Coordinates of C-alpha atoms in Angstrom, one line a residue:
X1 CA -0.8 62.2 -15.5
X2 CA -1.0 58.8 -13.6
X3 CA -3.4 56.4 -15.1
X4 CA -6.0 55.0 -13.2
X5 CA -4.4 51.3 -13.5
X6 CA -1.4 53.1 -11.5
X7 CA -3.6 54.8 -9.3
X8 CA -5.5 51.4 -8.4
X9 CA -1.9 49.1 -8.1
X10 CA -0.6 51.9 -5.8
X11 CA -3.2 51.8 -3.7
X12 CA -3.8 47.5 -3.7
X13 CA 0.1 47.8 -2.4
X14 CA -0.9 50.2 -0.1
X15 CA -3.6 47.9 1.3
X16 CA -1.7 45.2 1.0
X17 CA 1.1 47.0 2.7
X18 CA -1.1 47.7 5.9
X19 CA -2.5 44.5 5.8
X20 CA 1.1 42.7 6.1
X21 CA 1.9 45.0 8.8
X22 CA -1.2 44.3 10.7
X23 CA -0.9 40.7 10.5
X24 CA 2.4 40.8 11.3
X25 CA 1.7 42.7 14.9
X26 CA -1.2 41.1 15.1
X27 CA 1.5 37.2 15.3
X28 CA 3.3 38.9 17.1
X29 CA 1.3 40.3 19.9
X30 CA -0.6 36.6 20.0
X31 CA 2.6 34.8 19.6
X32 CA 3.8 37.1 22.6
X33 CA 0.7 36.6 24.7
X34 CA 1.0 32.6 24.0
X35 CA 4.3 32.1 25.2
X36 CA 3.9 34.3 28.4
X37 CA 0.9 32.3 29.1
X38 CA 2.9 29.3 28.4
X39 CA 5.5 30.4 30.8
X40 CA 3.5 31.5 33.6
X41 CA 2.1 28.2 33.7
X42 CA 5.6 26.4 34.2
X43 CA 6.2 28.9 36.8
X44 CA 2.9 28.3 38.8
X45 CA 3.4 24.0 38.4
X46 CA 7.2 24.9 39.8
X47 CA 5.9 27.3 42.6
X48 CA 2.9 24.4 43.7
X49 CA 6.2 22.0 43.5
X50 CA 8.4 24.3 45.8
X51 CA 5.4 24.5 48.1
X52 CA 4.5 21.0 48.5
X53 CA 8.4 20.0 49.1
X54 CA 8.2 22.6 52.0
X55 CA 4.9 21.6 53.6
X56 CA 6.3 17.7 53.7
X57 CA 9.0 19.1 55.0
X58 CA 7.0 20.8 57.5
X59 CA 5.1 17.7 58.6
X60 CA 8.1 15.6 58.7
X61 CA 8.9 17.6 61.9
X62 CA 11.8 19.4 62.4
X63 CA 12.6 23.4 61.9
X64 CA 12.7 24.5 58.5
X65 CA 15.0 27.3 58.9
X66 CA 18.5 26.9 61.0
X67 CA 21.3 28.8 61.0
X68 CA 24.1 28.2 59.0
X69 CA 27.8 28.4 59.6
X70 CA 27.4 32.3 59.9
X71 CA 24.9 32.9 63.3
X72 CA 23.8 36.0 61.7
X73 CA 22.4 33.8 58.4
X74 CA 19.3 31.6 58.0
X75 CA 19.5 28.6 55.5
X76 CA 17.3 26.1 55.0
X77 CA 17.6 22.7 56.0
X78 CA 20.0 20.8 54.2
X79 CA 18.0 17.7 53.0
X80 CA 15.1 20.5 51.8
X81 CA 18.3 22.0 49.6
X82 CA 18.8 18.8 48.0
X83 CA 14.8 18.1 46.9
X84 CA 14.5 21.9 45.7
X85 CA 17.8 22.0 43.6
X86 CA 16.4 20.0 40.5
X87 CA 13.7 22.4 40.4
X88 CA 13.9 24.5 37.1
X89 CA 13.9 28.5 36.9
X90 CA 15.4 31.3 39.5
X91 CA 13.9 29.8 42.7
X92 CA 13.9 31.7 46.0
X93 CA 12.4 31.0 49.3
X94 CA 11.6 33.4 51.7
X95 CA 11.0 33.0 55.4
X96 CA 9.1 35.2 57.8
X97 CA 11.7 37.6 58.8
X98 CA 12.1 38.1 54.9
X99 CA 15.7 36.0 55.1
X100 CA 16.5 34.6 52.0
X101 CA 16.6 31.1 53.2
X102 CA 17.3 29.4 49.8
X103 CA 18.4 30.2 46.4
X104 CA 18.7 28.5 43.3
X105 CA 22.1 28.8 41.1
X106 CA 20.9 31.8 39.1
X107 CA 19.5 33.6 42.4
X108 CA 22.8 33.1 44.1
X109 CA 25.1 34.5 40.9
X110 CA 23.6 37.6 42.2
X111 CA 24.9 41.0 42.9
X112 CA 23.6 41.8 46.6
X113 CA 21.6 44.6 45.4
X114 CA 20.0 42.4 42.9
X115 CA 19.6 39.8 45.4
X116 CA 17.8 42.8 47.9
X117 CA 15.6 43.6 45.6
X118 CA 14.4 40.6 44.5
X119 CA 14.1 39.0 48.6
X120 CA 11.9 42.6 49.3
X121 CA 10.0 41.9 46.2
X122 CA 9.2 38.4 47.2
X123 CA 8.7 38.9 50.7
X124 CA 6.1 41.6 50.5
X125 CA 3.4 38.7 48.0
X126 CA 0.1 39.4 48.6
X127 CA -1.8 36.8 50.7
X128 CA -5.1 37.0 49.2
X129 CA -4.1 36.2 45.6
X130 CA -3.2 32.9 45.0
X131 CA -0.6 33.4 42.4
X132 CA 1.3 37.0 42.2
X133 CA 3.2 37.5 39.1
X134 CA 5.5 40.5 38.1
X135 CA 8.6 41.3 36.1
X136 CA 12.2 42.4 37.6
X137 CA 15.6 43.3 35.8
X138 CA 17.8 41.6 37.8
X139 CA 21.7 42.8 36.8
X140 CA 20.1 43.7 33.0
X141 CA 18.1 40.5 32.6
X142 CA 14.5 40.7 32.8
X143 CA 13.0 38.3 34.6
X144 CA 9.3 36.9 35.0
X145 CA 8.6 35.8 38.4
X146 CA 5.4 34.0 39.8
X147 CA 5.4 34.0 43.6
X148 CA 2.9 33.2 46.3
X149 CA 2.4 33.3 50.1
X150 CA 3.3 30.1 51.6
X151 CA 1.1 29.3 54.7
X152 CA 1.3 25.1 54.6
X153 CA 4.9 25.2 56.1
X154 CA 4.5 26.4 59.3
X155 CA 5.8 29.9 60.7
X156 CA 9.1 29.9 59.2
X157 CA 8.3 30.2 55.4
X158 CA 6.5 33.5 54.4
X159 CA 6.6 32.9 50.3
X160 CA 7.8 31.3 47.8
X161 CA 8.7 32.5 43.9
X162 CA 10.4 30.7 40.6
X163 CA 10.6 32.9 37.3
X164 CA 12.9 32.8 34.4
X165 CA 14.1 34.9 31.9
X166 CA 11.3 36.4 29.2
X167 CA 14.0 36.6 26.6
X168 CA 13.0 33.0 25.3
X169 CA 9.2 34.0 25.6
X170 CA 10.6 37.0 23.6
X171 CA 12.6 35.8 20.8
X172 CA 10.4 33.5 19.1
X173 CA 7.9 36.8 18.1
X174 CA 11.1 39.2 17.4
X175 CA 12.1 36.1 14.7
X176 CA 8.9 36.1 13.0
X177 CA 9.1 39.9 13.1
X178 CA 12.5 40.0 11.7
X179 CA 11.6 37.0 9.1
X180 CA 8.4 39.1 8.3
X181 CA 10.6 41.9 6.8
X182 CA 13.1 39.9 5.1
X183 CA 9.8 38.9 3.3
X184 CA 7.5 41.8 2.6
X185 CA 9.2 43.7 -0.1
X186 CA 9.0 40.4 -2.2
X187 CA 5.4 40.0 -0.8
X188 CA 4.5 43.9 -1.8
X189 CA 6.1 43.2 -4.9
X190 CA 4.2 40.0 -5.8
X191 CA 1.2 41.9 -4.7
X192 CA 1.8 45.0 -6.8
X193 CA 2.0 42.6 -10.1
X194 CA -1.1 40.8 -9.1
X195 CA -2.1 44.3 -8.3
X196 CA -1.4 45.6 -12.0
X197 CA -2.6 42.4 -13.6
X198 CA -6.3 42.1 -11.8
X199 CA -6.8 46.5 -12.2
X200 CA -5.9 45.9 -16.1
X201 CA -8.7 43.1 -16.2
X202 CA -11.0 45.0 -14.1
X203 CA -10.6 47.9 -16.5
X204 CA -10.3 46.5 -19.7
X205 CA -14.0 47.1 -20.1
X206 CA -13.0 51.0 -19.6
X207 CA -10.4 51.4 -22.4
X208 CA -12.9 49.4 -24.5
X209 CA -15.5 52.1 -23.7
X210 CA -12.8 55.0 -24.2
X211 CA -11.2 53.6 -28.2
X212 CA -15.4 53.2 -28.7
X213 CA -15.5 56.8 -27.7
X214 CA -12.4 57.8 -29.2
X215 CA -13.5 56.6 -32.6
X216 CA -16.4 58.8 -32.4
X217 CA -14.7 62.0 -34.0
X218 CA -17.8 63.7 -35.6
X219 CA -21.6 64.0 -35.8
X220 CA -21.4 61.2 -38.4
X221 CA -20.2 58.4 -35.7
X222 CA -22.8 59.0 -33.3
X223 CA -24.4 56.0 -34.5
X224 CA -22.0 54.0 -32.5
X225 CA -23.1 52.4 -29.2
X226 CA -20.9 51.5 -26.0
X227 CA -21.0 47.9 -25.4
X228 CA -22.9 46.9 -22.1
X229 CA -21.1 45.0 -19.6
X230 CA -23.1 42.9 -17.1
X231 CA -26.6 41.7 -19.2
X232 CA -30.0 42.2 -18.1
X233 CA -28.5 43.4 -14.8
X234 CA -25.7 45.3 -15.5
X235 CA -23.3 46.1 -13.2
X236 CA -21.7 49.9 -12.6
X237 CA -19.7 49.9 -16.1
X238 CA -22.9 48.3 -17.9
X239 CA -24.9 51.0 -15.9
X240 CA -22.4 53.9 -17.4
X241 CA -22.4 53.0 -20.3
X242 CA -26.0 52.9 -21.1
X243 CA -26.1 56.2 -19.6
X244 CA -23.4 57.1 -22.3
X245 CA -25.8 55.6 -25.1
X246 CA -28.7 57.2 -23.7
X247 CA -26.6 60.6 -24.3
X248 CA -25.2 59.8 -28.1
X249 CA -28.5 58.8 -29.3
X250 CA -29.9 62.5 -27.8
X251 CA -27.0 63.7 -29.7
X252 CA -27.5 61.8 -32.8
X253 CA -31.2 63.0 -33.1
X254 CA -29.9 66.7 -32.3
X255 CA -27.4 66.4 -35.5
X256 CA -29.4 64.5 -37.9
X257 CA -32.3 67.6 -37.0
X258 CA -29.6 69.9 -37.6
X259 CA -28.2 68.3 -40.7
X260 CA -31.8 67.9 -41.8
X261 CA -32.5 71.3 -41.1
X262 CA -29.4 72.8 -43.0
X263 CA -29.6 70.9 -45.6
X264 CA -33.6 71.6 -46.2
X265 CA -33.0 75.2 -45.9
X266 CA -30.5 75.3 -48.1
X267 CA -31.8 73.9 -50.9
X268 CA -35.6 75.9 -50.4
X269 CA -33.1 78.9 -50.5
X270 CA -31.4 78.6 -54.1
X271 CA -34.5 78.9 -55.9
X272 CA -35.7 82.7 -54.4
X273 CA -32.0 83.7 -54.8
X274 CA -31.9 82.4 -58.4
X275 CA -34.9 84.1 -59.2
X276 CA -33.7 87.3 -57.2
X277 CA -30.7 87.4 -59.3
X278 CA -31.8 87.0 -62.5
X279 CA -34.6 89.8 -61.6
X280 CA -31.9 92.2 -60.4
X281 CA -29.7 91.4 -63.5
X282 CA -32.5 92.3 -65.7
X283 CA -33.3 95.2 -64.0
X284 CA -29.2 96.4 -64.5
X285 CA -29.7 95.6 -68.1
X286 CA -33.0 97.3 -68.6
X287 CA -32.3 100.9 -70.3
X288 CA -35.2 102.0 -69.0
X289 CA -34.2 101.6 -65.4
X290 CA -33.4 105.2 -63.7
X291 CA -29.3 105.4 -63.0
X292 CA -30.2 106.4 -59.3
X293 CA -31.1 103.1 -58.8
X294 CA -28.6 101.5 -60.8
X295 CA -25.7 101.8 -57.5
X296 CA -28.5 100.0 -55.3
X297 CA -29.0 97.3 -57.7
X298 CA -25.3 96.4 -57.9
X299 CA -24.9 95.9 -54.1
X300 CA -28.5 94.2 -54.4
X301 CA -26.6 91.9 -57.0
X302 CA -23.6 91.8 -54.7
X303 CA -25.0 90.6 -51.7
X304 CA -27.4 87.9 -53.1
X305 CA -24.4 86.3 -54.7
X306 CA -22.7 86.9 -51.3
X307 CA -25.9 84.7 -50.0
X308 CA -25.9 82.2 -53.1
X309 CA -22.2 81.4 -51.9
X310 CA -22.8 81.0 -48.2
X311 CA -26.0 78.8 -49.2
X312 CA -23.8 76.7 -52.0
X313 CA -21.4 76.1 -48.5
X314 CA -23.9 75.3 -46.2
X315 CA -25.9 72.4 -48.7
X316 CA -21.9 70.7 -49.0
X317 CA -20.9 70.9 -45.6
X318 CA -24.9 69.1 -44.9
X319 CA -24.2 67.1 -47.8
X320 CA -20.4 66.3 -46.0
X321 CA -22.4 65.5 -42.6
X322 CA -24.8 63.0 -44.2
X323 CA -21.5 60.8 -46.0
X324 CA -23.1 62.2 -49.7
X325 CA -20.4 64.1 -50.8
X326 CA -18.4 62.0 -53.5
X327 CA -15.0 63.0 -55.0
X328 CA -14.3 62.8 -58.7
X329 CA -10.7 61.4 -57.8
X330 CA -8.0 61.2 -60.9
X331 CA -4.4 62.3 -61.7
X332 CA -4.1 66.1 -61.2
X333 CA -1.3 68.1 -61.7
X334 CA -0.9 70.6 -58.9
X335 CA 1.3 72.9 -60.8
X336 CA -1.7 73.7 -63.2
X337 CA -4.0 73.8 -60.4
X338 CA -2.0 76.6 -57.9
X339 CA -1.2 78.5 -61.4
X340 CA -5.0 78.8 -62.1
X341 CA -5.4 79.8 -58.6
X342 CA -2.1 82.2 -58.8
X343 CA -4.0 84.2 -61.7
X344 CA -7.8 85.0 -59.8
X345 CA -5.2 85.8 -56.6
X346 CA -3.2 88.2 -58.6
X347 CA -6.9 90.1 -58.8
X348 CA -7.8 89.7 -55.6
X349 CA -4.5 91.0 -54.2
X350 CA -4.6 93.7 -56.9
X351 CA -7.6 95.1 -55.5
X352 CA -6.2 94.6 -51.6
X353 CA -2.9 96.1 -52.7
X354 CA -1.6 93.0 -51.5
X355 CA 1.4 91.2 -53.8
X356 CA 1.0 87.5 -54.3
X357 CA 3.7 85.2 -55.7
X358 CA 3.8 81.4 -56.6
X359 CA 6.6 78.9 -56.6
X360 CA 6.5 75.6 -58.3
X361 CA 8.7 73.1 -58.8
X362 CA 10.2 71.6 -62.0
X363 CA 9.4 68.6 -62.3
X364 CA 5.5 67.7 -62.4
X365 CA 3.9 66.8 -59.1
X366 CA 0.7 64.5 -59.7
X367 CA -1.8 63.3 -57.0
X368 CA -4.6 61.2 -57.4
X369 CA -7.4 63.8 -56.5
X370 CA -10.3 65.8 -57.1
X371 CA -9.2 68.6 -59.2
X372 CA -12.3 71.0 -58.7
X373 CA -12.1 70.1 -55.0
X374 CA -8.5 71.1 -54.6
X375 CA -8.9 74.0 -56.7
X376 CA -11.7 75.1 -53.9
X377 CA -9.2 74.4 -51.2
X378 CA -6.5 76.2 -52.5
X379 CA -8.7 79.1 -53.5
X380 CA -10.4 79.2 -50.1
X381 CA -6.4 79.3 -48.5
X382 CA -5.2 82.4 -50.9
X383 CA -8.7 84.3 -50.8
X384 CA -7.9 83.9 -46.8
X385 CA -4.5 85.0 -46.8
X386 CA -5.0 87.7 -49.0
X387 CA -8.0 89.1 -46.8
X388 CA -6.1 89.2 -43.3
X389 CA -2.5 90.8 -44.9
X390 CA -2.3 94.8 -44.6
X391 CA -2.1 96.6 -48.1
X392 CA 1.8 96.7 -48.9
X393 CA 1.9 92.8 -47.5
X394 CA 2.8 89.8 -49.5
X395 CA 1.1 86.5 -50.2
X396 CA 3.5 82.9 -50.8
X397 CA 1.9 80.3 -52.9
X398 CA 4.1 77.0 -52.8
X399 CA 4.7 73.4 -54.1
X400 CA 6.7 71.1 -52.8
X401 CA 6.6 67.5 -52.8
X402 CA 8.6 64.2 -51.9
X403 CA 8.6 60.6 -53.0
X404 CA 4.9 60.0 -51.3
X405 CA 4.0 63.2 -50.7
X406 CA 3.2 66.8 -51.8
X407 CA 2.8 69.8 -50.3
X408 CA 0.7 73.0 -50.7
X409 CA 1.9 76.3 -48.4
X410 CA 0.1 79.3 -48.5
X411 CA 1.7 81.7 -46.3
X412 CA 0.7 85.4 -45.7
X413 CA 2.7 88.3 -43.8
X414 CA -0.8 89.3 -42.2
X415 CA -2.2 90.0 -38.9
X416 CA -1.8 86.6 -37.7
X417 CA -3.8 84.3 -35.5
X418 CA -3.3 84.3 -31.4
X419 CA -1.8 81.1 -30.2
X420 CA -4.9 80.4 -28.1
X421 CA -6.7 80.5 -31.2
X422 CA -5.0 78.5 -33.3
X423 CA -6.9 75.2 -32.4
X424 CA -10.1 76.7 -33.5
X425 CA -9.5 78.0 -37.0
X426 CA -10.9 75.1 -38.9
X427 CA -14.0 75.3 -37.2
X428 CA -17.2 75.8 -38.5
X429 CA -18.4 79.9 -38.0
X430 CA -15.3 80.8 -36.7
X431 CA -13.6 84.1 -37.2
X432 CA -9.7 85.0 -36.2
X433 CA -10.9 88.5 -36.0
X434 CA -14.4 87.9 -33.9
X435 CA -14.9 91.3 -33.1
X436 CA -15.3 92.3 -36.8
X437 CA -18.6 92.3 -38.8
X438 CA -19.2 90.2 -41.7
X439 CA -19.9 92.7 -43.6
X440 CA -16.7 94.9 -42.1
X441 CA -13.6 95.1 -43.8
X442 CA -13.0 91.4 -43.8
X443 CA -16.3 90.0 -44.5
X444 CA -16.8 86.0 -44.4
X445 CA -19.0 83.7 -41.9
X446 CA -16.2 81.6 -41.0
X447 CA -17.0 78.4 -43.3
X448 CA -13.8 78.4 -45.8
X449 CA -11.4 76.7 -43.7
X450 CA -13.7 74.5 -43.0
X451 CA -14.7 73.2 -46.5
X452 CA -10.7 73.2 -46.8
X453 CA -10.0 71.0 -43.6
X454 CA -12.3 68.5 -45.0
X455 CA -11.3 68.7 -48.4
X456 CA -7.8 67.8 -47.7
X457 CA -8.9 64.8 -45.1
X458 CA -11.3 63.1 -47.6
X459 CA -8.0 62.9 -50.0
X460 CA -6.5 61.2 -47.3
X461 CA -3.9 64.1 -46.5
X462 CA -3.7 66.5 -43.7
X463 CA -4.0 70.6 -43.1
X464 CA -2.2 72.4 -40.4
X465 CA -0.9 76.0 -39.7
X466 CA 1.8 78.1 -38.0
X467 CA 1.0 81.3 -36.5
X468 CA 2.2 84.6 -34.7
X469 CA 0.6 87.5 -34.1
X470 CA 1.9 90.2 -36.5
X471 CA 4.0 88.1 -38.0
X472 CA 1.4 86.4 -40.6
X473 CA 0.3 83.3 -40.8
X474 CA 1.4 79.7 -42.9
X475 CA -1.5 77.1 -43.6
X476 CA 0.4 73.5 -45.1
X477 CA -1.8 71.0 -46.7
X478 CA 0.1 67.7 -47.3
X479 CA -1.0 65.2 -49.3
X480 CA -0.3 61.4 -50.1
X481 CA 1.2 60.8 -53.4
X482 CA 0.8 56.4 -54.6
X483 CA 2.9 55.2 -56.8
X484 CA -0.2 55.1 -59.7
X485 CA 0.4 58.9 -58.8
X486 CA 3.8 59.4 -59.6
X487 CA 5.1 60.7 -63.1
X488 CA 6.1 58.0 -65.3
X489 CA 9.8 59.1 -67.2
X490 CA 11.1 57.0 -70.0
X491 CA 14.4 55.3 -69.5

């Protein structure tokens, strides 16, 4: 999944990308526009010069236009040729029978049907604009011409054009073009790390808010409050999170109301059950009680110690939620503690025609633990195992450990758990087999693993199981052995 940070640098480049590519057509196009200005006006000062040689020409008396040695060709006057030479640029002059009376250097290097072209071109200038200006490719060179209608030099001159090639006015942009991308992929690249750096500051304040969210795993955490960017007027991020405050403190009333409430009804519950049991165990023992009534009595008795159970889970679990539950921690022997487990098991699978079997190591394995504690885990594991595996089905009690850790398997060759399930097993009122009564063949309220999952975390270890349907189900419980732990041997 790409990260927001990515996201943000991919699109700064992008931006940045455009904006380069902008700004270089933008220079371009006004570099462009500059140097055709720039060029039209040397054109126009050349054309007013052309002009004003030919009208002192005119007023010096004297024909502009003879003939030269052919009688056929019109040239003009030789002393006219002399002042117009050190003009710059492709200079023609055009007289009123469209003759191409004179010619600069580059005008006479050309091919006829260049040179046709560009005499029609010239010889057709409007007379009511004062400057005409056009572009011709004259034998593959394109040239800018500037031209105007001559009427200062008497009859014989019709107009007059300079121009020069637009290759000049056309190579300084294509350089900065070209120059601009040699340079942009070190520009983008530049601007992708400042990019990267200024999107990690910017949302620095967001991974601060997500490890403040991330460290708030359980109703016990929702005491925690997202720090508020921005002060008395916060800015968006300051704005979200006190929207994300204003939610866990609705969520911290709604569990401390709920923990308050289990707890409370728990513990106003144990009395009337105590009392209801010990009336119902009297009334077993009393030899005047009728026998019909005696089979009512013992599910009477079975079901309020069903209820005592469930109530005795529910007051830990509150007690759990509130941080009150404190673990009598010291070296236990697991060996002892699966064995004791191994014998009620035996019963229990007795009963479900179910085999179980238990495999220890031989040397000791000690953890620093609660030894009532992991004899509930364990027991709540095996009374599982044994409830979801088919008569004729086996139970696996194990005990494995390493140099800083040990490990409890209890695996089954039961119905299994579907993979989509497997992530909700430990929670609280959860059932593998949903569609099943509590009071069915599999009775239970879903509450075991639970007290397991946390038993195993508040010793610092971990719980975990493998799964596939039909094929039974194995729950591992690993735990961390110190070296205060460890069995001591004498050397």
């Amino acid at each position: 999944m790409r990260s927001l940070r990515a996201t943000l640098t991919l699109w700064y480049t992008v931006a940045l990308a455009a904006t380069v590519l902008a700004f270089g057509v933008a220079i371009t196009l006004i570099e462009r526009g500059s140097n055709f200005r720039e060029l039209e006006s040397r054109l126009r000062a050349s054309v007013r010069e052309v002009e004003r040689v030919l009208a002192d020409g005119y007023r010096g008396g004297g024909r502009l236009v003879e003939h030269s040695n052919d009688p056929l060709t019109y040239t003009l006057r030789a002393d006219l040729y002399r002042l117009l030479d050190p003009v710059a640029g492709w200079v023609i002059v055009v007289d009123s029978a469209g003759h191409g009376v004179y010619g600069s250097a580059e005008v006479r290097r050309l091919t006829p049907q260049a040179a046709d072209s560009l005499r029609g071109r010239v010889f057709v200038t409007r007379p009511d604009l004062p400057f005409e200006t056009y572009t011709l490719r004259l034998d593959g060179t394109p040239v800018r011409f500037v031209a105007v209608d001559v009427s200062s030099a008497g009859p014989d001159i019709a107009a007059v054009a300079v121009g020069e090639p637009v290759l000049d006015a056309e190579d300084a942009p294509r350089r900065l073009i070209t120059s601009l991308l040699l340079i942009s992929p070190l520009i983008l690249l530049f601007g992708a790390g400042v990019g990267y750096v200024l999107s990690s500051r910017a949302l620095q304040p967001v991974r601060a808010m997500i490890d403040e969210l991330e460290a708030i795993t359980d109703g016990r955490s929702l005491h925690r409050r997202l720090p508020v960017a921005g002060g008395a007027e916060p800015n968006e991020l300051g704005r979200l999170a006190n929207a994300i405050n204003a939610v866990l403190a609705r969520l911290e009333t709604s569990f401390s109301a709920m923990r308050r409430f289990v707890a409370d009804a728990s513990h106003e519950l144990k009395t009337p059950l105590t009392v209801m049991r010990a009336g119902v165990e009297r009334a077993l023992t009393d030899p005047r009680s009728p026998p019909e009534v005696m089979v009512p009595l013992e599910e009477t008795l079975q079901e309020i110690q069903r209820t005592a159970e469930v109530v005795d889970t529910l007051l830990t679990l509150a007690r759990v939620d509130e941080g009150r539950m404190d673990l009598a921690r010291a070296p236990v022997e697991l060996a002892g503690v699966l064995s004791e487990v191994f014998e009620t098991a035996q019963i229990l699978g007795e009963e479900a025609g179910v085999s179980v079997h238990l495999e220890l190591p031989e040397e000791p394995v000690v953890v620093d633990a609660d030894a009532a504690r992991m004899h509930q885990l364990v027991m709540n594991l095996v009374t599982n195992a044994v409830k979801y595996t088919p008569r004729g089905g086996s139970v696996w009690i194990s005990l494995t450990a390493t140099a800083g850790s040990a490990t409890i398997a209890v695996r089954d060759t039961g119905i299994g758990i579907a993979p989509g399930d497997i992530a909700r097993v430990f929670d609280r009122f959860w059932r593998a087999d949903m569609a099943r009564s509590r009071t069915g063949e599999r009775p239970g309220i879903g509450l075991g693993l639970s007290i397991s999952k946390w038993i195993a975390e508040a010793h610092g270890g971990s719980i975990g199981v493998t799964s596939r349907p039909g094929r039974g189900s194995t729950f591992t419980v690993t735990l961390p052995r110190t070296p205060t732990t460890l069995p001591v041997t004498d050397s």
